[in-house]
Amino acid sequence: MLIDTHCHIHFPEFQDDSPSEIIKRAKEAGVGKLILIGTDAKTNQQVVDLASQFDELHYTLGLHPHDAATEPLLTLETVNKLTKQCPKLAGTGEIGLDYYR
């Protein structure tokens, strides 16, 4: 079984595809698990919400460096709160070395 370790199916670019359709296509391609990546306060909550709905989804919590100046820090208190909502946390941190920006 393959695992996609970095995906953003919660981003607006995928709004036309339901999570269940994306998961179905992933399974058809041999990908059995997907790890969703949170990049700021809003998407951290989104990945927790999605992972709690689908067995195939896990998540990371993070803060992308491009958002660090305008977003609240990802605190241990926040990580604990979100993990209590869904214990499928796979990691923390979003390094975001996007050199093309």
PDB file of C-alpha atoms in Angstrom:
ATOM      1  CA  MET A   1       0.000   0.000   0.000  1.00  0.00           C
ATOM      2  CA  LEU A   2       1.221   3.462  -0.865  1.00  0.00           C
ATOM      3  CA  ILE A   3       0.758   6.505   1.361  1.00  0.00           C
ATOM      4  CA  ASP A   4       0.587  10.063   0.044  1.00  0.00           C
ATOM      5  CA  THR A   5       2.503  11.911   2.740  1.00  0.00           C
ATOM      6  CA  HIS A   6       1.680  15.468   1.649  1.00  0.00           C
ATOM      7  CA  CYS A   7      -1.627  16.431   0.113  1.00  0.00           C
ATOM      8  CA  HIS A   8      -3.993  19.382   0.267  1.00  0.00           C
ATOM      9  CA  ILE A   9      -7.386  18.044  -0.794  1.00  0.00           C
ATOM     10  CA  HIS A  10      -8.929  20.699   1.466  1.00  0.00           C
ATOM     11  CA  PHE A  11      -7.586  23.550  -0.699  1.00  0.00           C
ATOM     12  CA  PRO A  12      -9.994  25.479  -2.971  1.00  0.00           C
ATOM     13  CA  GLU A  13      -8.427  23.915  -6.066  1.00  0.00           C
ATOM     14  CA  PHE A  14     -10.171  20.658  -5.121  1.00  0.00           C
ATOM     15  CA  GLN A  15     -13.592  22.101  -4.262  1.00  0.00           C
ATOM     16  CA  ASP A  16     -15.173  20.480  -7.317  1.00  0.00           C
ATOM     17  CA  ASP A  17     -14.148  17.007  -6.087  1.00  0.00           C
ATOM     18  CA  SER A  18     -15.628  15.511  -2.949  1.00  0.00           C
ATOM     19  CA  PRO A  19     -13.171  13.989  -0.470  1.00  0.00           C
ATOM     20  CA  SER A  20     -14.770  10.584  -1.011  1.00  0.00           C
ATOM     21  CA  GLU A  21     -14.170  10.870  -4.788  1.00  0.00           C
ATOM     22  CA  ILE A  22     -10.548  11.869  -4.234  1.00  0.00           C
ATOM     23  CA  ILE A  23     -10.056   8.951  -1.847  1.00  0.00           C
ATOM     24  CA  LYS A  24     -11.686   6.582  -4.338  1.00  0.00           C
ATOM     25  CA  ARG A  25      -9.334   7.699  -7.120  1.00  0.00           C
ATOM     26  CA  ALA A  26      -6.358   7.389  -4.780  1.00  0.00           C
ATOM     27  CA  LYS A  27      -7.332   3.821  -3.890  1.00  0.00           C
ATOM     28  CA  GLU A  28      -7.740   2.953  -7.561  1.00  0.00           C
ATOM     29  CA  ALA A  29      -4.160   4.175  -8.047  1.00  0.00           C
ATOM     30  CA  GLY A  30      -2.904   2.048  -5.141  1.00  0.00           C
ATOM     31  CA  VAL A  31      -2.766   4.824  -2.539  1.00  0.00           C
ATOM     32  CA  GLY A  32      -4.427   3.591   0.639  1.00  0.00           C
ATOM     33  CA  LYS A  33      -3.732   6.468   3.032  1.00  0.00           C
ATOM     34  CA  LEU A  34      -3.420  10.226   2.575  1.00  0.00           C
ATOM     35  CA  ILE A  35      -1.844  12.661   5.000  1.00  0.00           C
ATOM     36  CA  LEU A  36      -3.414  16.110   4.829  1.00  0.00           C
ATOM     37  CA  ILE A  37      -1.187  19.090   5.603  1.00  0.00           C
ATOM     38  CA  GLY A  38      -2.399  22.015   7.678  1.00  0.00           C
ATOM     39  CA  THR A  39      -0.654  25.295   6.874  1.00  0.00           C
ATOM     40  CA  ASP A  40      -2.438  27.872   9.045  1.00  0.00           C
ATOM     41  CA  ALA A  41      -5.181  28.094  11.676  1.00  0.00           C
ATOM     42  CA  LYS A  42      -8.010  27.650   9.158  1.00  0.00           C
ATOM     43  CA  THR A  43      -6.507  24.695   7.302  1.00  0.00           C
ATOM     44  CA  ASN A  44      -5.361  23.039  10.519  1.00  0.00           C
ATOM     45  CA  GLN A  45      -9.010  22.832  11.541  1.00  0.00           C
ATOM     46  CA  GLN A  46     -10.031  21.690   8.058  1.00  0.00           C
ATOM     47  CA  VAL A  47      -7.592  18.754   8.039  1.00  0.00           C
ATOM     48  CA  VAL A  48      -8.728  17.655  11.497  1.00  0.00           C
ATOM     49  CA  ASP A  49     -12.365  17.796  10.387  1.00  0.00           C
ATOM     50  CA  LEU A  50     -11.691  15.793   7.218  1.00  0.00           C
ATOM     51  CA  ALA A  51      -9.506  13.181   8.931  1.00  0.00           C
ATOM     52  CA  SER A  52     -12.222  12.580  11.504  1.00  0.00           C
ATOM     53  CA  GLN A  53     -14.640  11.657   8.687  1.00  0.00           C
ATOM     54  CA  PHE A  54     -12.536   9.210   6.648  1.00  0.00           C
ATOM     55  CA  ASP A  55     -10.466   6.208   7.759  1.00  0.00           C
ATOM     56  CA  GLU A  56      -8.003   6.780   4.912  1.00  0.00           C
ATOM     57  CA  LEU A  57      -7.082  10.302   6.031  1.00  0.00           C
ATOM     58  CA  HIS A  58      -4.536  11.412   8.631  1.00  0.00           C
ATOM     59  CA  TYR A  59      -3.165  14.912   9.121  1.00  0.00           C
ATOM     60  CA  THR A  60      -0.321  17.165  10.163  1.00  0.00           C
ATOM     61  CA  LEU A  61      -0.645  20.530  11.839  1.00  0.00           C
ATOM     62  CA  GLY A  62       1.583  23.402  10.868  1.00  0.00           C
ATOM     63  CA  LEU A  63       2.200  27.000   9.999  1.00  0.00           C
ATOM     64  CA  HIS A  64       3.652  27.823   6.596  1.00  0.00           C
ATOM     65  CA  PRO A  65       6.499  30.366   6.835  1.00  0.00           C
ATOM     66  CA  HIS A  66       4.800  32.566   4.226  1.00  0.00           C
ATOM     67  CA  ASP A  67       1.924  33.006   6.692  1.00  0.00           C
ATOM     68  CA  ALA A  68       4.002  33.310   9.865  1.00  0.00           C
ATOM     69  CA  ALA A  69       3.798  37.107  10.023  1.00  0.00           C
ATOM     70  CA  THR A  70      -0.009  37.184   9.884  1.00  0.00           C
ATOM     71  CA  GLU A  71      -1.087  33.915  11.523  1.00  0.00           C
ATOM     72  CA  PRO A  72      -1.131  33.004  15.206  1.00  0.00           C
ATOM     73  CA  LEU A  73       1.626  30.645  16.269  1.00  0.00           C
ATOM     74  CA  LEU A  74       0.844  26.950  16.412  1.00  0.00           C
ATOM     75  CA  THR A  75       1.054  26.347  20.139  1.00  0.00           C
ATOM     76  CA  LEU A  76       1.193  23.070  22.015  1.00  0.00           C
ATOM     77  CA  GLU A  77      -2.183  23.994  23.498  1.00  0.00           C
ATOM     78  CA  THR A  78      -3.668  24.244  19.989  1.00  0.00           C
ATOM     79  CA  VAL A  79      -2.075  20.941  18.934  1.00  0.00           C
ATOM     80  CA  ASN A  80      -3.515  19.227  22.009  1.00  0.00           C
ATOM     81  CA  LYS A  81      -6.973  20.727  21.427  1.00  0.00           C
ATOM     82  CA  LEU A  82      -7.078  19.645  17.785  1.00  0.00           C
ATOM     83  CA  THR A  83      -5.668  16.196  18.515  1.00  0.00           C
ATOM     84  CA  LYS A  84      -8.471  15.629  21.018  1.00  0.00           C
ATOM     85  CA  GLN A  85     -10.944  16.301  18.193  1.00  0.00           C
ATOM     86  CA  CYS A  86      -9.284  13.623  16.046  1.00  0.00           C
ATOM     87  CA  PRO A  87      -6.344  11.530  17.289  1.00  0.00           C
ATOM     88  CA  LYS A  88      -5.022  10.768  13.773  1.00  0.00           C
ATOM     89  CA  LEU A  89      -2.179  13.288  13.983  1.00  0.00           C
ATOM     90  CA  ALA A  90       0.776  12.140  11.861  1.00  0.00           C
ATOM     91  CA  GLY A  91       3.108  15.048  12.630  1.00  0.00           C
ATOM     92  CA  THR A  92       3.526  18.745  13.234  1.00  0.00           C
ATOM     93  CA  GLY A  93       5.278  21.423  11.256  1.00  0.00           C
ATOM     94  CA  GLU A  94       5.023  22.879   7.757  1.00  0.00           C
ATOM     95  CA  ILE A  95       8.485  23.796   6.571  1.00  0.00           C
ATOM     96  CA  GLY A  96       7.292  25.244   3.278  1.00  0.00           C
ATOM     97  CA  LEU A  97      10.561  25.785   1.446  1.00  0.00           C
ATOM     98  CA  ASP A  98       8.829  27.011  -1.682  1.00  0.00           C
ATOM     99  CA  TYR A  99      11.741  28.571  -3.534  1.00  0.00           C
ATOM    100  CA  TYR A 100       9.579  29.414  -6.539  1.00  0.00           C
ATOM    101  CA  ARG A 101       7.788  32.169  -4.588  1.00  0.00           C
TER     102      ARG A 101
END
